[in-house]
PDB file of C-alpha atoms in Angstrom:
ATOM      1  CA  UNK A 451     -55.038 -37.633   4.712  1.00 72.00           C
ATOM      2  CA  UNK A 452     -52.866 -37.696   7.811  1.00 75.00           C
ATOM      3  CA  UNK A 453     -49.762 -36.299   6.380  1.00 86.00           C
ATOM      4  CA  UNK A 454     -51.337 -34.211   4.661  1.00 90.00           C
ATOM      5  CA  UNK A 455     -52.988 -32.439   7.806  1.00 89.00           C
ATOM      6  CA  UNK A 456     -49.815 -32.599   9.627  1.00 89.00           C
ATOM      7  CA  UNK A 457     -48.130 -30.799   6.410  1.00 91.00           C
ATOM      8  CA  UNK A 458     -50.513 -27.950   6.973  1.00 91.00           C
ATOM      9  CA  UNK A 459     -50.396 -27.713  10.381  1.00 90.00           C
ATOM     10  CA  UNK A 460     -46.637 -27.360   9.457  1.00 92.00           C
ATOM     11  CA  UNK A 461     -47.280 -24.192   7.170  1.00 92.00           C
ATOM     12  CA  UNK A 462     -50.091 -23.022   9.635  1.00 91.00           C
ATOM     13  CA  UNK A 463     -47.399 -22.916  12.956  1.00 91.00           C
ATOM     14  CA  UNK A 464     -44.543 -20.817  10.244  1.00 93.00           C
ATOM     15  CA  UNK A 465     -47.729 -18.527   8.623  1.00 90.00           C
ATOM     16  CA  UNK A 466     -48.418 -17.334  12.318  1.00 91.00           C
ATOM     17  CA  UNK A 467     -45.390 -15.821  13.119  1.00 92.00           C
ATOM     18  CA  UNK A 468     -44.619 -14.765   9.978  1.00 91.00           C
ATOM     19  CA  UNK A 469     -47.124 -12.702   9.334  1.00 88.00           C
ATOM     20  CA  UNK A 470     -46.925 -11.335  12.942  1.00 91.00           C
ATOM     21  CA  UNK A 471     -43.550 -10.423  12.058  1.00 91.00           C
ATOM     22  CA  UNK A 472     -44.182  -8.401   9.038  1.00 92.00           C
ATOM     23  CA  UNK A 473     -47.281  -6.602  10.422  1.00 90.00           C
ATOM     24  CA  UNK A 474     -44.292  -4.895  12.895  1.00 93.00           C
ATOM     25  CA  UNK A 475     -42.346  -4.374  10.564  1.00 93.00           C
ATOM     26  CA  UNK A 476     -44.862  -2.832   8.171  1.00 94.00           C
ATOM     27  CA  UNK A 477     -46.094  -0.854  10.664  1.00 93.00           C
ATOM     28  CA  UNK A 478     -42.573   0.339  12.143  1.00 94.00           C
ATOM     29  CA  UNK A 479     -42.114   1.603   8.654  1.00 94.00           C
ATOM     30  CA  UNK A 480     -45.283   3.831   8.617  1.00 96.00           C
ATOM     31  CA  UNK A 481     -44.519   5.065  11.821  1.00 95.00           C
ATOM     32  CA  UNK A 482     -41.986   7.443   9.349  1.00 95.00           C
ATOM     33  CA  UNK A 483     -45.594   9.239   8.270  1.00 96.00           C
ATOM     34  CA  UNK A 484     -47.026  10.110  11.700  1.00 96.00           C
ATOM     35  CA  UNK A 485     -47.823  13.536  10.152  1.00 97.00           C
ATOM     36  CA  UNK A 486     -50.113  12.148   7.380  1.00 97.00           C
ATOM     37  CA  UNK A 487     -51.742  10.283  10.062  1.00 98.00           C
ATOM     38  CA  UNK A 488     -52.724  12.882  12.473  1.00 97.00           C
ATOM     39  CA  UNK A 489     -54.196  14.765   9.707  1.00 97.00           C
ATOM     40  CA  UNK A 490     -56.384  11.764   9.110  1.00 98.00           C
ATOM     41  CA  UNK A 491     -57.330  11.405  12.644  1.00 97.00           C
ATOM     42  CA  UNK A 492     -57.437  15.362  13.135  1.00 96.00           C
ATOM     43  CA  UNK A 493     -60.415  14.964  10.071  1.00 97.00           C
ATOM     44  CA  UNK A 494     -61.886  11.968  12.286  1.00 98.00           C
ATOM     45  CA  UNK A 495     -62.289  13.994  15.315  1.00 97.00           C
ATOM     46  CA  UNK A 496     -65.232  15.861  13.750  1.00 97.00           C
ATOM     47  CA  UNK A 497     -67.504  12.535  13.756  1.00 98.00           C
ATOM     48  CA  UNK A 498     -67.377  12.467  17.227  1.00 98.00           C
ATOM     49  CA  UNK A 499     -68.102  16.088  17.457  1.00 97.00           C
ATOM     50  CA  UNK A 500     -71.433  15.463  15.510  1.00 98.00           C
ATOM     51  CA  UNK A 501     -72.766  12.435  17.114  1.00 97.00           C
ATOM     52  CA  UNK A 502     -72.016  13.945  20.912  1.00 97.00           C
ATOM     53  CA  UNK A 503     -73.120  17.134  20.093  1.00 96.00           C
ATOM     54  CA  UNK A 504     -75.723  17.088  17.826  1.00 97.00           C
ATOM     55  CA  UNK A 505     -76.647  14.095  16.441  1.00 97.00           C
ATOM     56  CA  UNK A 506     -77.776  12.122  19.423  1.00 95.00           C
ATOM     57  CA  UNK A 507     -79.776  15.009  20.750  1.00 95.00           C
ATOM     58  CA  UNK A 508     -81.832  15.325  17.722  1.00 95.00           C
ATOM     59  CA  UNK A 509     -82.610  12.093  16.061  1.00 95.00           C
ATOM     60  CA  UNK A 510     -83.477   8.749  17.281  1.00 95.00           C
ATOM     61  CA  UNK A 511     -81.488   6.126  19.163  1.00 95.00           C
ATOM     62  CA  UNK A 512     -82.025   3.854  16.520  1.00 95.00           C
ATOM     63  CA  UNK A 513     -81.354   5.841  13.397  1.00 96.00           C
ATOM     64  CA  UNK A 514     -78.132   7.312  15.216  1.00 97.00           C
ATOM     65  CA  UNK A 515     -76.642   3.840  16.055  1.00 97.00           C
ATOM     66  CA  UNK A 516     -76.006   4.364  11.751  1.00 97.00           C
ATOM     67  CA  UNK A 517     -74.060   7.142  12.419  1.00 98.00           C
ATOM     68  CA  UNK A 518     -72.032   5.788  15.366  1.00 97.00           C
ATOM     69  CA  UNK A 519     -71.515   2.619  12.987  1.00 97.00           C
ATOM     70  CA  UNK A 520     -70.075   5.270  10.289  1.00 98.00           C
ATOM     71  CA  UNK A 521     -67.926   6.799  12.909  1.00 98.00           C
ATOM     72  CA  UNK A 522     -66.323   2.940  13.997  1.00 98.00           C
ATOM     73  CA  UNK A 523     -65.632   2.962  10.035  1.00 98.00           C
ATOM     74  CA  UNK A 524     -63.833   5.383   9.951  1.00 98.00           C
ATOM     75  CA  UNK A 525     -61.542   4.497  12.980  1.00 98.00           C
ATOM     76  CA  UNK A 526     -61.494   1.236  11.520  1.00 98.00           C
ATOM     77  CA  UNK A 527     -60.385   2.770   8.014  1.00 98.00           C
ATOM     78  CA  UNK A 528     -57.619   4.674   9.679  1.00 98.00           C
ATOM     79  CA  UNK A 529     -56.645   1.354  11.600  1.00 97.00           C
ATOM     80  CA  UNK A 530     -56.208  -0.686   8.769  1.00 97.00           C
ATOM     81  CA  UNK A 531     -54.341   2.177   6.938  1.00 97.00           C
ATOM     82  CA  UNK A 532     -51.872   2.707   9.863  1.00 97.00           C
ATOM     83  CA  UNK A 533     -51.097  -1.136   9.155  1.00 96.00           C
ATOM     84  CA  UNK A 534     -50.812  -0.928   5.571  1.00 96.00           C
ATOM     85  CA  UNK A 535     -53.660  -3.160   4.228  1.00 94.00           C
ATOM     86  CA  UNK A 536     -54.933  -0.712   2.166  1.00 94.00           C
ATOM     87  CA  UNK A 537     -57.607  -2.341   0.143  1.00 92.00           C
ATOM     88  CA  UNK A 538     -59.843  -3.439   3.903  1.00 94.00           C
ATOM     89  CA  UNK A 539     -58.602   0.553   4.611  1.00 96.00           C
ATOM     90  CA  UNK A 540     -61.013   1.581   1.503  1.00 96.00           C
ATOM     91  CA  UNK A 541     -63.752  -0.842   2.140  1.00 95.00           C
ATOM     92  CA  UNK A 542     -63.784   0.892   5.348  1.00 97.00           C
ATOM     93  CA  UNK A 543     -64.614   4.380   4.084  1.00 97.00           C
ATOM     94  CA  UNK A 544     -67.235   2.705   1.343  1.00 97.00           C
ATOM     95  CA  UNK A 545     -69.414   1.716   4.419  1.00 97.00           C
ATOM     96  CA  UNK A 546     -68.761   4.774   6.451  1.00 98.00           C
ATOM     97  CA  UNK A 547     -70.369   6.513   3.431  1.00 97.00           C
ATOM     98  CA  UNK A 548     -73.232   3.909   3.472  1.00 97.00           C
ATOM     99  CA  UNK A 549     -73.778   4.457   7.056  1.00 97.00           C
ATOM    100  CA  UNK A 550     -73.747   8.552   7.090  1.00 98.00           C
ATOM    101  CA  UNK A 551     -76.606   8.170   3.863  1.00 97.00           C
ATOM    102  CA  UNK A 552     -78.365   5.399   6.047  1.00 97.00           C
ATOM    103  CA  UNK A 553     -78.789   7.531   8.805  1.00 97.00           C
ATOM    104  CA  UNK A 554     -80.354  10.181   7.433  1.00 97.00           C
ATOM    105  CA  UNK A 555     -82.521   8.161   5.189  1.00 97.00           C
ATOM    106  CA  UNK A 556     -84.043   6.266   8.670  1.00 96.00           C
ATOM    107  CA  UNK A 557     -84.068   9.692  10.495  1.00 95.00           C
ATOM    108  CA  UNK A 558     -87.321  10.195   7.911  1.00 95.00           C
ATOM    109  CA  UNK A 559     -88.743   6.524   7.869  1.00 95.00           C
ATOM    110  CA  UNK A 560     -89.217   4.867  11.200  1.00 95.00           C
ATOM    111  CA  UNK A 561     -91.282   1.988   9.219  1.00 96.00           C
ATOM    112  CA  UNK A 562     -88.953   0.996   6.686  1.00 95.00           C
ATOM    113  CA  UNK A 563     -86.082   1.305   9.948  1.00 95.00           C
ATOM    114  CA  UNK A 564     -88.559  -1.116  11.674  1.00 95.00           C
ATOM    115  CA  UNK A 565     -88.972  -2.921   8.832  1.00 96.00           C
ATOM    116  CA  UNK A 566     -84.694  -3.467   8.377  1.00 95.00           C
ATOM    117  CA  UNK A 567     -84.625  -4.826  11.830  1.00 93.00           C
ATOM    118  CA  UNK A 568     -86.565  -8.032  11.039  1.00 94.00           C
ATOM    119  CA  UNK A 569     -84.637  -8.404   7.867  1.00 93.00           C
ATOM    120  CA  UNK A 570     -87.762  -7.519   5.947  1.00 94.00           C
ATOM    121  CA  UNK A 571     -85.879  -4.182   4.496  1.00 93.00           C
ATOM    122  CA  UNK A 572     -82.702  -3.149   2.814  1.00 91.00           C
ATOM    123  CA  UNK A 573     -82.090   0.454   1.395  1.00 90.00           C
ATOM    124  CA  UNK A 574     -79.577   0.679  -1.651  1.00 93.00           C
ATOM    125  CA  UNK A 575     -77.067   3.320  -1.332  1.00 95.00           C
ATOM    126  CA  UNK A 576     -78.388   4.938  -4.936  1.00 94.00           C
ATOM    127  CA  UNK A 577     -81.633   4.956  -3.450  1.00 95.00           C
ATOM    128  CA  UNK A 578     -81.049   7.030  -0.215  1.00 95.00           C
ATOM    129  CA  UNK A 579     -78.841   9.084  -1.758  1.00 95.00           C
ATOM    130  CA  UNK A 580     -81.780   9.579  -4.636  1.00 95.00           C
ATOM    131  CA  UNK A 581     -83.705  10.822  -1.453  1.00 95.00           C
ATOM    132  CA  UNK A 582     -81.416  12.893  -0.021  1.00 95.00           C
ATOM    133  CA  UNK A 583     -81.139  14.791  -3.898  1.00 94.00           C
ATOM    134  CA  UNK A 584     -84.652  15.462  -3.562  1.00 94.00           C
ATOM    135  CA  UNK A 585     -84.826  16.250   0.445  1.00 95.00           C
ATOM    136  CA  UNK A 586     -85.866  19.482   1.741  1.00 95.00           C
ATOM    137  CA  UNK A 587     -83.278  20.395   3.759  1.00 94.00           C
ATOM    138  CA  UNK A 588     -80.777  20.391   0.498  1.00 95.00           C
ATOM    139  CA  UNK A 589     -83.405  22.508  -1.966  1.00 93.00           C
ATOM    140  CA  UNK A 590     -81.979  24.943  -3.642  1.00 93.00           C
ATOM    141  CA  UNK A 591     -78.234  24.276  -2.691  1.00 96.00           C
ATOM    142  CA  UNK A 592     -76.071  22.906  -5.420  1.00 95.00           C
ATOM    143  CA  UNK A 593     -74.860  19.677  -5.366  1.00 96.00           C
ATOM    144  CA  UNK A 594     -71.112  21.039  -5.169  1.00 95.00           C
ATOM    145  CA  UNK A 595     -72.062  22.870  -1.739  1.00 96.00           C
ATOM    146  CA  UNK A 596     -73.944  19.898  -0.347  1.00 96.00           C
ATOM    147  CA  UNK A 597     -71.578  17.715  -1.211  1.00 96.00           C
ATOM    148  CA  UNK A 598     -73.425  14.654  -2.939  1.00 96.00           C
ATOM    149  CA  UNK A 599     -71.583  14.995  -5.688  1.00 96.00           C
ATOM    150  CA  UNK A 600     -68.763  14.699  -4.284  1.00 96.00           C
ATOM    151  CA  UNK A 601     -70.134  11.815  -1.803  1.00 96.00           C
ATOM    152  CA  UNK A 602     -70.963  10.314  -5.138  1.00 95.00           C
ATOM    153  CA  UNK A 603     -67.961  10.328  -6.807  1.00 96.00           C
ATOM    154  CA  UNK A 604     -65.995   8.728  -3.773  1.00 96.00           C
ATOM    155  CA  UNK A 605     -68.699   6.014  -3.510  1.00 96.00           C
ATOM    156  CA  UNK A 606     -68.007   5.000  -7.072  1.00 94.00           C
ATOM    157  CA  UNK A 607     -64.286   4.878  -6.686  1.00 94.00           C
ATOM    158  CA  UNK A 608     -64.428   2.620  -3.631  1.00 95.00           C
ATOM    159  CA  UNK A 609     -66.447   0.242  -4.781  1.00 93.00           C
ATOM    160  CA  UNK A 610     -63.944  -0.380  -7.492  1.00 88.00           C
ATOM    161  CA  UNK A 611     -61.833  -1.406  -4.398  1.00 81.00           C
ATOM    162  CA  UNK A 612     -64.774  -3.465  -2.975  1.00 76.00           C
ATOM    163  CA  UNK A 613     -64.879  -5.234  -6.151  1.00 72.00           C
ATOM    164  CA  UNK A 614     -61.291  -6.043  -6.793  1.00 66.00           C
ATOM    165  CA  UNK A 615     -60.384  -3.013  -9.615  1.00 59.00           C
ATOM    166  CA  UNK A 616     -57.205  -3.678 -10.860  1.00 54.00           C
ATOM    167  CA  UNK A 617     -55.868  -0.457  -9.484  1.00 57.00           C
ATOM    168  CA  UNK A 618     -56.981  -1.522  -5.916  1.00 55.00           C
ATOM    169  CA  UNK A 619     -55.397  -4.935  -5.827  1.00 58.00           C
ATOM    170  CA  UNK A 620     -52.155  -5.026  -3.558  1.00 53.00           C
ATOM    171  CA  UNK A 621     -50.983  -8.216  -5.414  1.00 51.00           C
ATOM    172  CA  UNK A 622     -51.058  -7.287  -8.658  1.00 48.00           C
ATOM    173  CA  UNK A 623     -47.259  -6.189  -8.791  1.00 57.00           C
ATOM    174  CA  UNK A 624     -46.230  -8.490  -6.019  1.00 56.00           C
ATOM    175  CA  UNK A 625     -47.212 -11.814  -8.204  1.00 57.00           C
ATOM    176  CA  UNK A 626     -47.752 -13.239  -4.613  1.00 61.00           C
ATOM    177  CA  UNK A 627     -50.022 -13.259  -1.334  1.00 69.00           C
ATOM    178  CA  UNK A 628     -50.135  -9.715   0.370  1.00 76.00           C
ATOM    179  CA  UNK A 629     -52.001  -8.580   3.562  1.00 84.00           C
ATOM    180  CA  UNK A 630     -50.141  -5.073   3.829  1.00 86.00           C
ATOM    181  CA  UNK A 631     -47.515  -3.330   2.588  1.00 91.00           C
ATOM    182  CA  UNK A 632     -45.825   0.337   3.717  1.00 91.00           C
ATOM    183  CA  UNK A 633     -45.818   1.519   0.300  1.00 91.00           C
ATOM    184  CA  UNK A 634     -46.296   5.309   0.637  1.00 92.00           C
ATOM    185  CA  UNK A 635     -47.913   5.324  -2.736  1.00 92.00           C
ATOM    186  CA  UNK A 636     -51.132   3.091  -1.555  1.00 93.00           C
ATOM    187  CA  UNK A 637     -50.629   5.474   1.664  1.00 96.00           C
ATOM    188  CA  UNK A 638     -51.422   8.656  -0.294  1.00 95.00           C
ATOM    189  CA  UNK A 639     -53.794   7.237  -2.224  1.00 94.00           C
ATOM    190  CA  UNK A 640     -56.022   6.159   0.745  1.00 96.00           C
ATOM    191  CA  UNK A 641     -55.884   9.420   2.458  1.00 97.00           C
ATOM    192  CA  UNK A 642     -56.616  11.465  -1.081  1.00 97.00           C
ATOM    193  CA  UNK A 643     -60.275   9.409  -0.314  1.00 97.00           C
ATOM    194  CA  UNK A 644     -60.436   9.526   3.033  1.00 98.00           C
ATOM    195  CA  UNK A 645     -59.603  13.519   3.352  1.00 98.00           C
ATOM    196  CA  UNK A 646     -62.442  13.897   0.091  1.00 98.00           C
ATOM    197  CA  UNK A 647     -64.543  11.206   1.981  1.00 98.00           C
ATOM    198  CA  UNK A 648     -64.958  13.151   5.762  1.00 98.00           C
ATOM    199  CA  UNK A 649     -65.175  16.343   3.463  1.00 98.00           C
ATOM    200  CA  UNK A 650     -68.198  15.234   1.780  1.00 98.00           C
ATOM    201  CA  UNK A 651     -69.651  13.792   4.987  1.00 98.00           C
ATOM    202  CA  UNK A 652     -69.313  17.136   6.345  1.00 98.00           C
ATOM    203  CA  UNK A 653     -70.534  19.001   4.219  1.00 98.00           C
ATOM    204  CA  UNK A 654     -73.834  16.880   3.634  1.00 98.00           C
ATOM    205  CA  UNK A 655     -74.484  17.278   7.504  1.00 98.00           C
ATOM    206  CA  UNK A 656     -73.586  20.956   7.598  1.00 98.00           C
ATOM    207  CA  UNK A 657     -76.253  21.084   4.586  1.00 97.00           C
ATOM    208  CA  UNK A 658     -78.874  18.593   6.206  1.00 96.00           C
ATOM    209  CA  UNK A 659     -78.516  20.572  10.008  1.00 97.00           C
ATOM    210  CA  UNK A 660     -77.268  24.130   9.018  1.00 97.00           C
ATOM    211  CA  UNK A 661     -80.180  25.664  11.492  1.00 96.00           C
ATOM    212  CA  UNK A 662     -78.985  24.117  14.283  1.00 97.00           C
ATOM    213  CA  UNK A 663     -75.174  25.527  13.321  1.00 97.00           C
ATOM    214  CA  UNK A 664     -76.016  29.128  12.619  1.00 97.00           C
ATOM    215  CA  UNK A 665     -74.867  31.931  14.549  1.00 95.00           C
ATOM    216  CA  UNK A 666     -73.209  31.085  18.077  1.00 95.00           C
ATOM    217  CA  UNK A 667     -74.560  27.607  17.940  1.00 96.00           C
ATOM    218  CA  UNK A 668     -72.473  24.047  18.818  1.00 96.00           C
ATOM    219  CA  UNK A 669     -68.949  26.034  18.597  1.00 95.00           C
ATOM    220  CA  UNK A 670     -66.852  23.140  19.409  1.00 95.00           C
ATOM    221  CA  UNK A 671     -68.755  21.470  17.010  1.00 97.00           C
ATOM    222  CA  UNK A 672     -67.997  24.018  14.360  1.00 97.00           C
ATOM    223  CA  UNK A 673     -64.218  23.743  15.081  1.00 96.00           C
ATOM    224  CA  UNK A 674     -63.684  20.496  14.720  1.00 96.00           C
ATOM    225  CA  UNK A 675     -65.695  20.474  11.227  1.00 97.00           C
ATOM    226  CA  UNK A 676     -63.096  23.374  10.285  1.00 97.00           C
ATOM    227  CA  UNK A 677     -60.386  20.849  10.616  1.00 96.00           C
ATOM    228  CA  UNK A 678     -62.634  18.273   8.052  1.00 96.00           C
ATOM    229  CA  UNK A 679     -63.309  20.579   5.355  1.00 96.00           C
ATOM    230  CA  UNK A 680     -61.002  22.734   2.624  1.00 95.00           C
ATOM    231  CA  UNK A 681     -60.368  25.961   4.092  1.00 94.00           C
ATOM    232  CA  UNK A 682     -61.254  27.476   0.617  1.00 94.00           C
ATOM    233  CA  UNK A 683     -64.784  26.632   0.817  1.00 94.00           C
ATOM    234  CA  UNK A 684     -65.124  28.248   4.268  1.00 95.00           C
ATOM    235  CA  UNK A 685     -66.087  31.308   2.840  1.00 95.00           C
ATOM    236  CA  UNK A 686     -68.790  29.132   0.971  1.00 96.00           C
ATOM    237  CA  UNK A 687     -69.880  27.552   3.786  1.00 97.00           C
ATOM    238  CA  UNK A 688     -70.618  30.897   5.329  1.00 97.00           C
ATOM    239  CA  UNK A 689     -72.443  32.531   2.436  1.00 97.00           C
ATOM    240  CA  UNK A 690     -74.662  30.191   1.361  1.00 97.00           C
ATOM    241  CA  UNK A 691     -75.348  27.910   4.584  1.00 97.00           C
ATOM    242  CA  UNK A 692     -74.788  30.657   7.031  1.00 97.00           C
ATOM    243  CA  UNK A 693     -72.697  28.688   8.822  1.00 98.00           C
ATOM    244  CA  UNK A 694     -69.279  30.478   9.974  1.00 97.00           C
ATOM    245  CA  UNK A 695     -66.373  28.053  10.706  1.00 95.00           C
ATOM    246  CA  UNK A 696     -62.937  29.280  11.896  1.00 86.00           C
ATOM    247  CA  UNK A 697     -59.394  28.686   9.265  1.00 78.00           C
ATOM    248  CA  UNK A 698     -57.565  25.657  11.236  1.00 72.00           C
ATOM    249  CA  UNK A 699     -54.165  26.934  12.300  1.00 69.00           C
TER     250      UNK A 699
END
């Protein structure tokens, strides 16, 4: 029992700097796509905007600590992606998604939020999204301009990362161990979610809080959501939310 202790210690003291070692190297090699990274952290920017300038102000503590938990996941997501492990990168984005749809759901239901804080409650993500489909605030605007189906969508293709899908395993080709890897492939395929991810987000909260966005209202606010979203559905945005957001230069 001995040896065979020492004989992991062994492999322990040559895993550490080992994988310290690559993790530079891995991320040395991304350095090479700074561009697609300020684009992701460009889209980021417009969390913040939300929670500091609206957000905060008009729901509770509680149900925006959701939000600011959706914000960390995205940092975190762009973290992870900026090191090349890819598959934590996506798991990242799945619970910013659960976070943005859990705020909103306990913005309407201070019970069941009191209720989650002993452990006595625990939304599904179908089911607050169910609620949002049916929610006021989003009557009468299609799903396509609300973006839940698009939030939809991108919650079914991460969980097949969650879950281990075939096309989200990073050792499927390697035959071997892998904690990250600068392959730009995986690297475009993350930010193909997260740009469709922050878009959705966007446009659910431009949807859910378009009063407090109309006319001259939170413009800083408004141009940091013009850096999140498609500049084709700008003129969208304007017609049927009557929100007007400026084309990102």
């Amino acid at each position: 029992m001995k040896d065979l202790k020492n004989e992991i210690r062994t492999r322990f003291e040559q895993f550490e700097p080992a994988w310290q070692g690559e993790l530079r190297t891995v991320a040395k090699e991304l350095e090479k796509a700074e561009d697609i990274y300020f684009q992701s952290y460009l889209q980021l920017v417009s969390l913040n905007a939300w929670r500091a300038e609206l957000i905060a102000n008009v729901i509770s503590p509680e149900s925006a600590s959701f939000f600011l938990e959706a914000q960390n996941d995205g940092l975190v997501s762009h973290v992870f992606a900026r090191i090349g492990a890819w598959r934590s990168a996506l798991k990242s984005l799945r619970s910013c998604l659960e976070n943005v749809a859990y705020c909103l759901y306990f913005k309407d239901h201070p019970v069941e939020l009191t209720l989650w804080k002993t452990g006595k409650y625990k939304p599904t993500f179908s089911s607050t999204v169910e609620y949002l489909d049916k929610h006021p605030a989003l009557d009468g605007i299609d799903r396509s301009v609300s973006g839940l189906d698009m939030l939809g969508r991108e919650y079914g293709t991460l969980s097949k990362a969650v879950h281990g899908s075939a096309s989200f395993q990073m050792t499927a080709e390697k035959g071997s161990t892998s904690l990250w890897t600068s392959e730009l492939k995986s690297l475009r395929k993350w930010r193909t979610r997260e740009r469709l991810v922050l878009q959705s987000v966007n446009l659910l909260l431009m949807t859910f809080f378009r009063e407090n966005l109309q006319g001259a209202q939170h413009p800083q606010l408004r141009k940091a959501i013009s850096f999140a979203v498609s500049p084709a559905r700008i003129p969208e945005i304007k017609s049927i939310l009557g929100i007007a957001l400026t084309l990102p230069s």
